[in-house]
Amino acid sequence: MRYALPAVVVGLWMAASVQGHGLLIPEDKNLPPLAMVNHRVQITIEDQVATTKVEQVFRNHTDRQLEATYIFPIPKGASVNKFSMTVDGKEQSGELVKADDARKVYTDIVRRTQDPGLLEYIGNNMMRLRIFPVEPKKDSKVILSFQAVVPADDGIVEYIYPLKTDGKATRTLEEFSIKATIRSQHAVQNVYSPTHAISLKKISDKQTEVTFERDQALLDKDFQLMYSTGNKEIGLTTMFYRPISSEDGYFLMLISPQIELSKSNEIPRDVVLVLDTSGSMSGVKMDQARKALKYCLQNLNPQDRFGLMNFSTTVTRYRDNLVDANSEQIDHAKQWVDKLQARGGTAIQDALNAAIDMRTKDENRNFTIVFFTDGEPTIGETNPDKIVKEVSARNSANTRIFTFGVGDDVNATFLDQLADQTRAVSTYVRPAEDIEAKVSSLYSKISHPVLANLRLTVGENVRLEEMYPPNLPDLFYGGQVIVLGRYSGQGSAAIKLSGLMGKETRDFVYETTFAPKTNEDREFVEQIWARRKVGYLLDQIRANGQKKELMDELLALAKKYSIATPFTSHLIVPDARMPVASAGQPSTFRGIPGMAMPGGAPNMGINGAGGAARAGTPLGIQGGVGGFAGGAGMPEGLAPKAPNAPPTKTLDFAKANQNKPGEAGEKRGGYLDKRLDEELEAAKKDPKAAEGKDGAARLKALEDAKQQKSAYDQARQMLASRQYKETQSGKLGVDLSLAANQLRAQDRLAPTAQRQCNGRNCVELGGVWIDDGFDPAMKPVVVKAQSDAYFRILEKFPKMKDVYRLGNHLVWVTPAKMALVIDTDDGVDKLSDDEIEKMFVGSDKK
């Protein structure tokens, strides 16, 4: 059971993408909903009572006074016991519209805006308020407050703020922010969001603050916040997903320590800092490296000891043995660091051996090596595989080796293996990045170890399999370990977490029930598990080659879960929306160079005029997933191939680009290359393209996506020709390591160009979604978007809202193997119930 609070997503003025939850809709039906300027949410959850305050600012861009209706959907099942509304400082009374009457309101808005986003709320109640006057060229502020109980399900409190849209994510014109305070009589443990990169601040064990802030934010998925409460020193929270009872389930475990207890159990550490000072480190890199080393020294704890050494052709120690981290030694060590100079070769094996040799026999102390290098071994042993094997053989006392690869001349696979085999992590500092910033970010997270050598076991009736990470990392003060895996068996079981606290072995036991079957609420557990597994498979392929069993498994996972890899690089999407024209300006339909158009002629990208005069006209690609700004407008793929030419029909476009099942996905790689090149070229020519946080973020997202796809395409060629070493070293090696590490550490859902919709796999191409199984020989049924036929299908088969939310230009294969085509400008307005039933033979209507 969960409680979902309403949210707000509003379209841009004359850009007509509504995707809406809190909407201010002019009575004049020729005008689209007003633009959302700011959207701020403040949440306080105190012993599961949630008080939510929502502030929204709308902008009237017109030069006339408007009358408008404000609507705010209330999710089904929510029991709101307090609701107040203020408009421009004046408290006003809203009307509660029950679900049956609200359905017509929602339907009317969907028809008017040509936006299927609101279909999510059909069947729900709504709050409605008439607002007059909405002054011209001014902003109007609406403030709402709610109070409701947030239930706990299996010990997990889950708060959801709906921001989900139909895939063509909109944005606020300015700020979007969520700030939440969680208070409880018991310790708040394992705060987690599978949807957003939240920031956490622990005020105490019983109070945590959560923030998420973005300028011109994409509102593309629900904000989901979870946490548990308890009094154990180490909190463990479990989540399960098992949609089919006869198959294995998936689990996610969150492990984190309490603050007060962690402080009293601080473990003294021995830390050895090792810096590569070979000739290639000269200049800016050396200056930054000195600052990084001094940061590490300055942040040692009083009970710690440290070692310090540099290496080039030979190894030089600050002291032969570990020394106490007192102020005198630290100051002296900083002076030593300032005198380091870059010269000579790269004796990596000698440096690693010297660092390991500094470990004492004192089992009460945690021993860590922080290893910086900007090159490959050139002195002594130069074979990375042999170095890794020797380090592994000598590392009998579980020393952690955190590696930092500086620049693009390192062997990334080698550094990954060194870190992974010692339960540590590898970090890479690209040429344009600051070494000190990267080091301080990681070092602050690993400064206070709480529990080492973690191990999870469970009772006999349940078996845990395919856990990622396979070697659990240490647990640090203020940190969290996230473990995903599969399980077989079911029922009540005791999970035992074991680890070393100093030299003492500690066991923590947690009673839970491994579900025999679950609903769809925890689907993200399976999705994130799959991404982590793919990350580990990529590492194995780079290190050991394209063995058939590895490739078969990787390709199956990548296709099923829409994961970008060197072998599925067409699934890459930017993590910020594509640039669009300014709101209120005329737009231009742009073709996609080389994309097949009906009649066999390629679309050569000749522009055709579109216009902001029509509500729903697209202003360009949005959301990074091929969606377009206007629900009623035309995707890029359907652009006219000549000025004033009629637009391409969705069905014709699908036939031209998928002559056989799956072909649209294969073509998307070429389309993505052209699209990214086109956007980057346009952005570089426009001096204002990267202005402001949003512009800079979009430009970086495009550049990152282009770099990742280029790296994946290059890696595919290298791996196919068995040039494995070329995928391990240099710029390509670092690019691939960063991508694989991101997958291996995945803890949130990711944007995708491929989606499972009502049991079918669909791929986006040029803003049109095409069922992977579509065949041009199939019998088509073309339905006009938002027509009577469209809504009658939805009424008889409610699950179709998951398909409709893809947008207004799509091709979906029905259970009767017919092609259901949705188009804004083509198709029938009415269908008989018998005609609809024939498309859904054997379908579940629920």
Short mmCIF file of C-alpha atoms in Angstrom, two decimals, residues 56-461:
data_model
loop_
_atom_site.label_atom_id
_atom_site.label_comp_id
_atom_site.label_asym_id
_atom_site.label_seq_id
_atom_site.Cartn_x
_atom_site.Cartn_y
_atom_site.Cartn_z
CA GLN A 56 3.25 26.96 -8.38
CA VAL A 57 3.68 30.10 -10.44
CA PHE A 58 1.95 30.39 -13.82
CA ARG A 59 2.62 33.01 -16.48
CA ASN A 60 0.04 34.70 -18.69
CA HIS A 61 2.02 35.62 -21.81
CA THR A 62 -0.97 37.17 -23.52
CA ASP A 63 -1.80 40.88 -23.54
CA ARG A 64 -5.33 40.36 -22.23
CA GLN A 65 -7.03 39.49 -18.99
CA LEU A 66 -8.04 35.84 -18.77
CA GLU A 67 -10.50 33.71 -16.90
CA ALA A 68 -9.08 30.29 -16.14
CA THR A 69 -9.78 27.06 -14.32
CA TYR A 70 -7.18 25.49 -12.07
CA ILE A 71 -7.36 21.71 -11.68
CA PHE A 72 -5.34 19.50 -9.39
CA PRO A 73 -5.72 15.70 -9.69
CA ILE A 74 -5.94 13.76 -6.42
CA PRO A 75 -4.63 10.20 -6.84
CA LYS A 76 -7.04 7.36 -6.37
CA GLY A 77 -7.20 6.09 -2.83
CA ALA A 78 -5.58 9.14 -1.26
CA SER A 79 -7.35 10.27 1.91
CA VAL A 80 -6.56 13.94 2.23
CA ASN A 81 -7.86 15.36 5.51
CA LYS A 82 -6.74 18.93 4.95
CA PHE A 83 -6.68 20.92 1.72
CA SER A 84 -6.25 24.68 1.40
CA MET A 85 -5.61 26.87 -1.62
CA THR A 86 -4.30 30.42 -1.96
CA VAL A 87 -4.18 32.40 -5.21
CA ASP A 88 -2.07 35.58 -5.29
CA GLY A 89 -2.26 35.89 -1.52
CA LYS A 90 -6.05 35.39 -1.26
CA GLU A 91 -7.46 32.16 0.18
CA GLN A 92 -10.12 30.66 -2.07
CA SER A 93 -12.33 27.61 -1.86
CA GLY A 94 -11.85 24.79 -4.31
CA GLU A 95 -14.45 22.25 -5.42
CA LEU A 96 -13.87 18.53 -4.94
CA VAL A 97 -14.94 16.75 -8.14
CA LYS A 98 -15.62 13.03 -7.71
CA ALA A 99 -13.98 10.50 -10.02
CA ASP A 100 -17.02 9.86 -12.24
CA ASP A 101 -17.48 13.56 -13.02
CA ALA A 102 -13.73 14.22 -13.08
CA ARG A 103 -13.30 11.65 -15.85
CA LYS A 104 -15.15 13.90 -18.30
CA VAL A 105 -13.03 16.89 -17.28
CA TYR A 106 -9.82 14.93 -17.81
CA THR A 107 -11.06 13.59 -21.14
CA ASP A 108 -12.02 17.06 -22.34
CA ILE A 109 -8.54 18.39 -21.49
CA VAL A 110 -6.85 15.48 -23.24
CA ARG A 111 -8.95 16.10 -26.34
CA ARG A 112 -8.30 19.83 -26.23
CA THR A 113 -4.56 19.70 -25.69
CA GLN A 114 -3.99 16.50 -27.69
CA ASP A 115 -1.89 15.36 -24.74
CA PRO A 116 -2.36 11.86 -23.29
CA GLY A 117 -0.41 12.62 -20.10
CA LEU A 118 -3.57 13.19 -18.05
CA LEU A 119 -4.84 9.69 -18.85
CA GLU A 120 -2.86 8.63 -15.78
CA TYR A 121 -5.52 10.29 -13.64
CA ILE A 122 -8.73 9.03 -15.21
CA GLY A 123 -10.64 7.38 -12.39
CA ASN A 124 -9.32 9.79 -9.76
CA ASN A 125 -10.91 12.69 -7.93
CA MET A 126 -9.77 16.27 -8.57
CA MET A 127 -9.80 19.70 -6.98
CA ARG A 128 -11.12 22.49 -9.23
CA LEU A 129 -11.03 26.25 -8.78
CA ARG A 130 -12.21 29.08 -11.03
CA ILE A 131 -9.68 31.94 -11.13
CA PHE A 132 -10.44 35.46 -12.34
CA PRO A 133 -8.79 37.67 -13.26
CA VAL A 134 -5.52 36.27 -14.56
CA GLU A 135 -3.77 39.52 -15.37
CA PRO A 136 -2.00 40.02 -18.75
CA LYS A 137 1.80 39.76 -18.93
CA LYS A 138 1.93 38.77 -15.25
CA ASP A 139 2.53 35.73 -13.07
CA SER A 140 -0.10 34.12 -10.84
CA LYS A 141 0.87 32.11 -7.77
CA VAL A 142 -1.13 29.15 -6.47
CA ILE A 143 -0.25 27.68 -3.07
CA LEU A 144 -1.74 24.39 -1.90
CA SER A 145 -1.26 22.47 1.31
CA PHE A 146 -2.21 18.88 2.14
CA GLN A 147 -2.03 16.65 5.13
CA ALA A 148 -2.30 12.88 4.84
CA VAL A 149 -1.10 9.65 6.40
CA VAL A 150 1.68 7.86 4.52
CA PRO A 151 1.22 4.14 5.19
CA ALA A 152 4.10 1.73 5.75
CA ASP A 153 4.21 -1.47 3.71
CA ASP A 154 6.40 -4.27 5.06
CA GLY A 155 8.34 -1.78 7.16
CA ILE A 156 8.98 0.63 4.26
CA VAL A 157 7.41 4.08 4.24
CA GLU A 158 6.89 5.18 0.64
CA TYR A 159 5.97 8.68 -0.47
CA ILE A 160 5.22 9.35 -4.14
CA TYR A 161 4.83 12.71 -5.81
CA PRO A 162 3.54 12.05 -9.34
CA LEU A 163 5.49 13.74 -12.11
CA LYS A 164 5.14 10.99 -14.68
CA THR A 165 4.37 12.11 -18.21
CA ASP A 166 3.79 10.38 -21.51
CA GLY A 167 7.47 10.31 -22.43
CA LYS A 168 7.84 13.81 -23.92
CA ALA A 169 9.03 15.38 -20.70
CA THR A 170 8.20 18.99 -20.09
CA ARG A 171 10.02 21.43 -17.87
CA THR A 172 9.53 24.37 -15.61
CA LEU A 173 10.62 27.69 -17.09
CA GLU A 174 12.73 28.32 -14.01
CA GLU A 175 13.03 26.45 -10.70
CA PHE A 176 11.81 23.03 -9.67
CA SER A 177 12.61 21.89 -6.15
CA ILE A 178 11.56 19.28 -3.63
CA LYS A 179 12.60 19.64 -0.01
CA ALA A 180 11.52 17.01 2.49
CA THR A 181 12.11 16.61 6.21
CA ILE A 182 11.62 13.15 7.73
CA ARG A 183 11.18 12.87 11.50
CA SER A 184 10.40 9.78 13.54
CA GLN A 185 10.37 8.54 17.13
CA HIS A 186 12.69 5.79 15.92
CA ALA A 187 15.89 6.06 13.91
CA VAL A 188 15.29 6.94 10.25
CA GLN A 189 17.25 4.43 8.17
CA ASN A 190 18.02 3.80 4.53
CA VAL A 191 16.46 6.83 2.87
CA TYR A 192 16.41 6.05 -0.84
CA SER A 193 14.99 7.27 -4.13
CA PRO A 194 15.00 4.98 -7.19
CA THR A 195 13.98 7.90 -9.41
CA HIS A 196 15.94 11.06 -8.50
CA ALA A 197 19.49 11.96 -7.46
CA ILE A 198 18.52 13.25 -4.04
CA SER A 199 20.89 14.86 -1.56
CA LEU A 200 20.68 13.70 2.06
CA LYS A 201 21.61 15.51 5.26
CA LYS A 202 21.41 13.58 8.50
CA ILE A 203 20.45 16.01 11.26
CA SER A 204 20.28 13.17 13.77
CA ASP A 205 19.35 9.51 13.75
CA LYS A 206 15.70 10.55 14.00
CA GLN A 207 15.70 13.37 11.45
CA THR A 208 16.87 13.50 7.84
CA GLU A 209 16.57 16.25 5.23
CA VAL A 210 16.12 15.41 1.54
CA THR A 211 16.58 17.85 -1.35
CA PHE A 212 16.31 17.75 -5.11
CA GLU A 213 16.74 20.97 -7.09
CA ARG A 214 16.96 21.73 -10.80
CA ASP A 215 16.63 24.82 -12.96
CA GLN A 216 14.33 24.32 -15.98
CA ALA A 217 13.81 20.79 -14.71
CA LEU A 218 12.60 17.87 -16.75
CA LEU A 219 9.47 16.54 -15.07
CA ASP A 220 9.68 13.11 -16.63
CA LYS A 221 9.07 10.61 -13.81
CA ASP A 222 7.36 10.36 -10.46
CA PHE A 223 9.39 11.44 -7.44
CA GLN A 224 9.62 8.36 -5.25
CA LEU A 225 11.00 8.48 -1.69
CA MET A 226 11.39 5.47 0.59
CA TYR A 227 12.75 4.92 4.07
CA SER A 228 12.45 2.62 7.05
CA THR A 229 12.79 3.09 10.79
CA GLY A 230 14.44 0.97 13.47
CA ASN A 231 16.84 0.85 16.39
CA LYS A 232 19.58 -1.50 15.18
CA GLU A 233 23.14 -0.24 14.93
CA ILE A 234 23.09 -1.23 11.26
CA GLY A 235 19.80 -0.81 9.45
CA LEU A 236 18.88 -3.24 6.67
CA THR A 237 15.85 -2.61 4.45
CA THR A 238 14.61 -5.14 1.88
CA MET A 239 12.46 -4.70 -1.22
CA PHE A 240 11.20 -7.56 -3.37
CA TYR A 241 9.83 -7.88 -6.90
CA ARG A 242 8.41 -11.17 -8.13
CA PRO A 243 5.68 -10.74 -10.75
CA ILE A 244 5.57 -14.44 -11.69
CA SER A 245 5.41 -16.85 -8.73
CA SER A 246 6.89 -19.78 -10.68
CA GLU A 247 10.08 -17.80 -11.48
CA ASP A 248 12.87 -16.41 -9.29
CA GLY A 249 12.28 -13.03 -7.70
CA TYR A 250 14.49 -9.95 -7.40
CA PHE A 251 15.62 -8.21 -4.23
CA LEU A 252 17.17 -4.90 -3.26
CA MET A 253 18.82 -4.43 0.14
CA LEU A 254 19.79 -1.08 1.64
CA ILE A 255 22.37 -1.15 4.43
CA SER A 256 23.34 1.91 6.49
CA PRO A 257 24.63 2.64 10.01
CA GLN A 258 23.12 4.87 12.67
CA ILE A 259 24.97 8.16 13.28
CA GLU A 260 25.41 8.19 17.03
CA LEU A 261 26.44 4.55 17.28
CA SER A 262 28.79 4.94 14.31
CA LYS A 263 30.62 7.81 16.01
CA SER A 264 31.21 5.72 19.13
CA ASN A 265 32.49 2.82 16.99
CA GLU A 266 34.95 4.73 14.82
CA ILE A 267 37.68 2.36 13.70
CA PRO A 268 41.29 3.62 13.59
CA ARG A 269 42.79 3.46 10.11
CA ASP A 270 46.15 3.05 8.48
CA VAL A 271 46.21 4.92 5.15
CA VAL A 272 48.99 4.86 2.57
CA LEU A 273 48.92 7.55 -0.12
CA VAL A 274 50.81 6.66 -3.30
CA LEU A 275 51.43 9.22 -6.06
CA ASP A 276 52.77 8.63 -9.56
CA THR A 277 55.37 11.37 -10.21
CA SER A 278 56.55 10.16 -13.60
CA GLY A 279 57.38 12.79 -16.23
CA SER A 280 53.88 12.82 -17.71
CA MET A 281 52.48 14.20 -14.42
CA SER A 282 54.26 17.54 -14.86
CA GLY A 283 52.42 20.85 -15.00
CA VAL A 284 48.80 21.31 -13.96
CA LYS A 285 48.32 17.62 -13.12
CA MET A 286 51.16 17.75 -10.60
CA ASP A 287 49.81 20.93 -9.00
CA GLN A 288 46.38 19.38 -8.60
CA ALA A 289 47.81 16.09 -7.32
CA ARG A 290 49.73 17.90 -4.58
CA LYS A 291 46.51 19.60 -3.46
CA ALA A 292 44.71 16.25 -3.48
CA LEU A 293 47.35 14.60 -1.32
CA LYS A 294 47.30 17.47 1.15
CA TYR A 295 43.50 17.24 1.35
CA CYS A 296 43.80 13.56 2.29
CA LEU A 297 46.42 14.32 4.92
CA GLN A 298 44.40 17.15 6.41
CA ASN A 299 41.33 14.94 6.78
CA LEU A 300 42.95 12.08 8.66
CA ASN A 301 41.43 11.33 12.06
CA PRO A 302 43.54 11.78 15.23
CA GLN A 303 43.61 8.02 15.88
CA ASP A 304 44.80 7.24 12.30
CA ARG A 305 48.30 6.50 11.04
CA PHE A 306 49.57 7.21 7.56
CA GLY A 307 52.21 6.40 5.02
CA LEU A 308 53.20 8.52 2.04
CA MET A 309 55.24 7.69 -1.04
CA ASN A 310 55.82 8.73 -4.62
CA PHE A 311 57.07 6.66 -7.51
CA SER A 312 58.49 7.14 -10.98
CA THR A 313 61.49 5.05 -12.03
CA THR A 314 61.96 4.19 -8.33
CA VAL A 315 59.87 4.45 -5.15
CA THR A 316 60.54 7.08 -2.47
CA ARG A 317 58.92 6.97 0.98
CA TYR A 318 58.14 9.92 3.25
CA ARG A 319 58.98 7.58 6.18
CA ASP A 320 59.87 3.89 6.19
CA ASN A 321 57.02 3.07 8.59
CA LEU A 322 53.54 4.38 9.34
CA VAL A 323 53.44 7.52 11.48
CA ASP A 324 50.75 8.99 13.73
CA ALA A 325 48.38 11.52 12.18
CA ASN A 326 49.24 14.30 14.60
CA SER A 327 49.47 17.93 13.51
CA GLU A 328 53.27 17.97 13.50
CA GLN A 329 53.59 14.94 11.20
CA ILE A 330 50.82 16.16 8.89
CA ASP A 331 52.40 19.61 8.52
CA HIS A 332 55.78 18.05 7.79
CA ALA A 333 54.24 15.64 5.28
CA LYS A 334 52.58 18.54 3.45
CA GLN A 335 55.97 20.23 3.07
CA TRP A 336 57.34 16.97 1.66
CA VAL A 337 54.46 16.82 -0.86
CA ASP A 338 55.16 20.41 -2.00
CA LYS A 339 58.69 19.39 -3.02
CA LEU A 340 57.62 16.50 -5.26
CA GLN A 341 58.69 16.83 -8.89
CA ALA A 342 57.55 14.93 -11.99
CA ARG A 343 60.26 12.98 -13.80
CA GLY A 344 61.18 9.44 -14.90
CA GLY A 345 59.27 6.26 -15.77
CA THR A 346 56.34 4.38 -14.13
CA ALA A 347 57.21 1.55 -11.72
CA ILE A 348 53.67 0.56 -10.74
CA GLN A 349 54.39 -2.92 -9.38
CA ASP A 350 57.23 -1.70 -7.15
CA ALA A 351 54.99 1.05 -5.77
CA LEU A 352 52.13 -1.35 -5.00
CA ASN A 353 54.48 -3.80 -3.30
CA ALA A 354 56.03 -1.04 -1.21
CA ALA A 355 52.59 0.17 -0.12
CA ILE A 356 51.38 -3.33 0.84
CA ASP A 357 54.61 -3.88 2.79
CA MET A 358 53.71 -0.98 5.10
CA ARG A 359 50.82 -2.94 6.59
CA THR A 360 51.42 -3.94 10.20
CA LYS A 361 50.11 -7.01 12.02
CA ASP A 362 47.71 -4.92 14.07
CA GLU A 363 44.29 -6.41 13.24
CA ASN A 364 42.45 -3.62 15.06
CA ARG A 365 43.14 -1.16 12.27
CA ASN A 366 41.60 -0.78 8.84
CA PHE A 367 44.30 -0.64 6.11
CA THR A 368 43.71 1.37 2.92
CA ILE A 369 45.87 2.32 -0.07
CA VAL A 370 44.95 5.33 -2.21
CA PHE A 371 46.82 4.93 -5.50
CA PHE A 372 47.24 7.69 -8.12
CA THR A 373 48.69 7.06 -11.57
CA ASP A 374 48.48 8.71 -14.98
CA GLY A 375 50.13 6.02 -17.08
CA GLU A 376 50.77 2.35 -17.72
CA PRO A 377 53.65 0.40 -16.16
CA THR A 378 56.96 1.01 -17.97
CA ILE A 379 59.52 -0.04 -15.32
CA GLY A 380 59.87 -3.57 -13.91
CA GLU A 381 56.84 -5.80 -14.55
CA THR A 382 54.80 -4.24 -17.35
CA ASN A 383 52.13 -6.93 -17.80
CA PRO A 384 49.00 -5.66 -16.00
CA ASP A 385 47.55 -9.17 -15.59
CA LYS A 386 50.67 -10.38 -13.79
CA ILE A 387 50.67 -7.32 -11.53
CA VAL A 388 47.04 -7.92 -10.55
CA LYS A 389 47.77 -11.59 -9.78
CA GLU A 390 50.79 -10.72 -7.63
CA VAL A 391 48.89 -8.06 -5.71
CA SER A 392 46.04 -10.53 -5.14
CA ALA A 393 48.47 -13.17 -3.86
CA ARG A 394 50.19 -10.73 -1.48
CA ASN A 395 46.96 -9.15 -0.26
CA SER A 396 46.11 -11.82 2.28
CA ALA A 397 44.96 -9.27 4.87
CA ASN A 398 42.18 -7.70 2.75
CA THR A 399 43.84 -4.37 2.03
CA ARG A 400 41.60 -1.97 0.14
CA ILE A 401 43.18 -0.30 -2.91
CA PHE A 402 41.28 2.76 -4.18
CA THR A 403 42.67 3.65 -7.61
CA PHE A 404 42.68 7.03 -9.34
CA GLY A 405 43.41 7.08 -13.05
CA VAL A 406 44.59 10.57 -14.03
CA GLY A 407 44.17 11.45 -17.71
CA ASP A 408 43.52 9.10 -20.64
CA ASP A 409 46.85 7.25 -20.80
CA VAL A 410 46.07 4.64 -18.15
CA ASN A 411 45.09 0.98 -18.44
CA ALA A 412 41.55 1.34 -17.11
CA THR A 413 40.79 -2.38 -16.99
CA PHE A 414 43.89 -2.91 -14.84
CA LEU A 415 42.87 -0.17 -12.38
CA ASP A 416 39.29 -1.49 -12.29
CA GLN A 417 40.52 -4.98 -11.43
CA LEU A 418 42.88 -3.73 -8.70
CA ALA A 419 40.02 -1.89 -7.01
CA ASP A 420 37.32 -4.48 -7.57
CA GLN A 421 39.34 -7.40 -6.24
CA THR A 422 40.01 -5.48 -3.02
CA ARG A 423 36.38 -4.34 -2.44
CA ALA A 424 37.28 -0.77 -3.33
CA VAL A 425 36.39 1.47 -6.30
CA SER A 426 38.22 2.99 -9.24
CA THR A 427 37.89 6.68 -10.11
CA TYR A 428 38.96 8.49 -13.27
CA VAL A 429 39.99 12.12 -13.64
CA ARG A 430 39.64 13.26 -17.24
CA PRO A 431 42.06 15.88 -18.67
CA ALA A 432 39.61 18.76 -18.14
CA GLU A 433 38.68 17.73 -14.59
CA ASP A 434 40.08 18.76 -11.22
CA ILE A 435 41.98 15.98 -9.43
CA GLU A 436 41.49 17.58 -6.03
CA ALA A 437 37.71 17.77 -6.44
CA LYS A 438 37.45 14.11 -7.47
CA VAL A 439 39.70 12.95 -4.63
CA SER A 440 37.96 14.97 -1.95
CA SER A 441 34.55 13.67 -3.05
CA LEU A 442 35.58 10.02 -2.65
CA TYR A 443 37.89 10.46 0.31
CA SER A 444 35.20 12.13 2.43
CA LYS A 445 32.97 9.10 1.85
CA ILE A 446 35.55 6.55 2.99
CA SER A 447 37.01 8.43 5.94
CA HIS A 448 35.06 6.67 8.69
CA PRO A 449 34.76 2.87 8.26
CA VAL A 450 32.08 1.17 10.34
CA LEU A 451 31.92 -2.43 9.13
CA ALA A 452 34.37 -4.29 6.87
CA ASN A 453 34.29 -7.59 4.98
CA LEU A 454 30.51 -7.59 4.69
CA ARG A 455 28.78 -10.91 4.06
CA LEU A 456 25.08 -11.72 3.58
CA THR A 457 23.54 -15.12 4.32
CA VAL A 458 19.95 -16.29 4.58
CA GLY A 459 17.95 -19.25 5.93
CA GLU A 460 17.69 -22.63 4.21
CA ASN A 461 14.31 -22.04 2.56
#
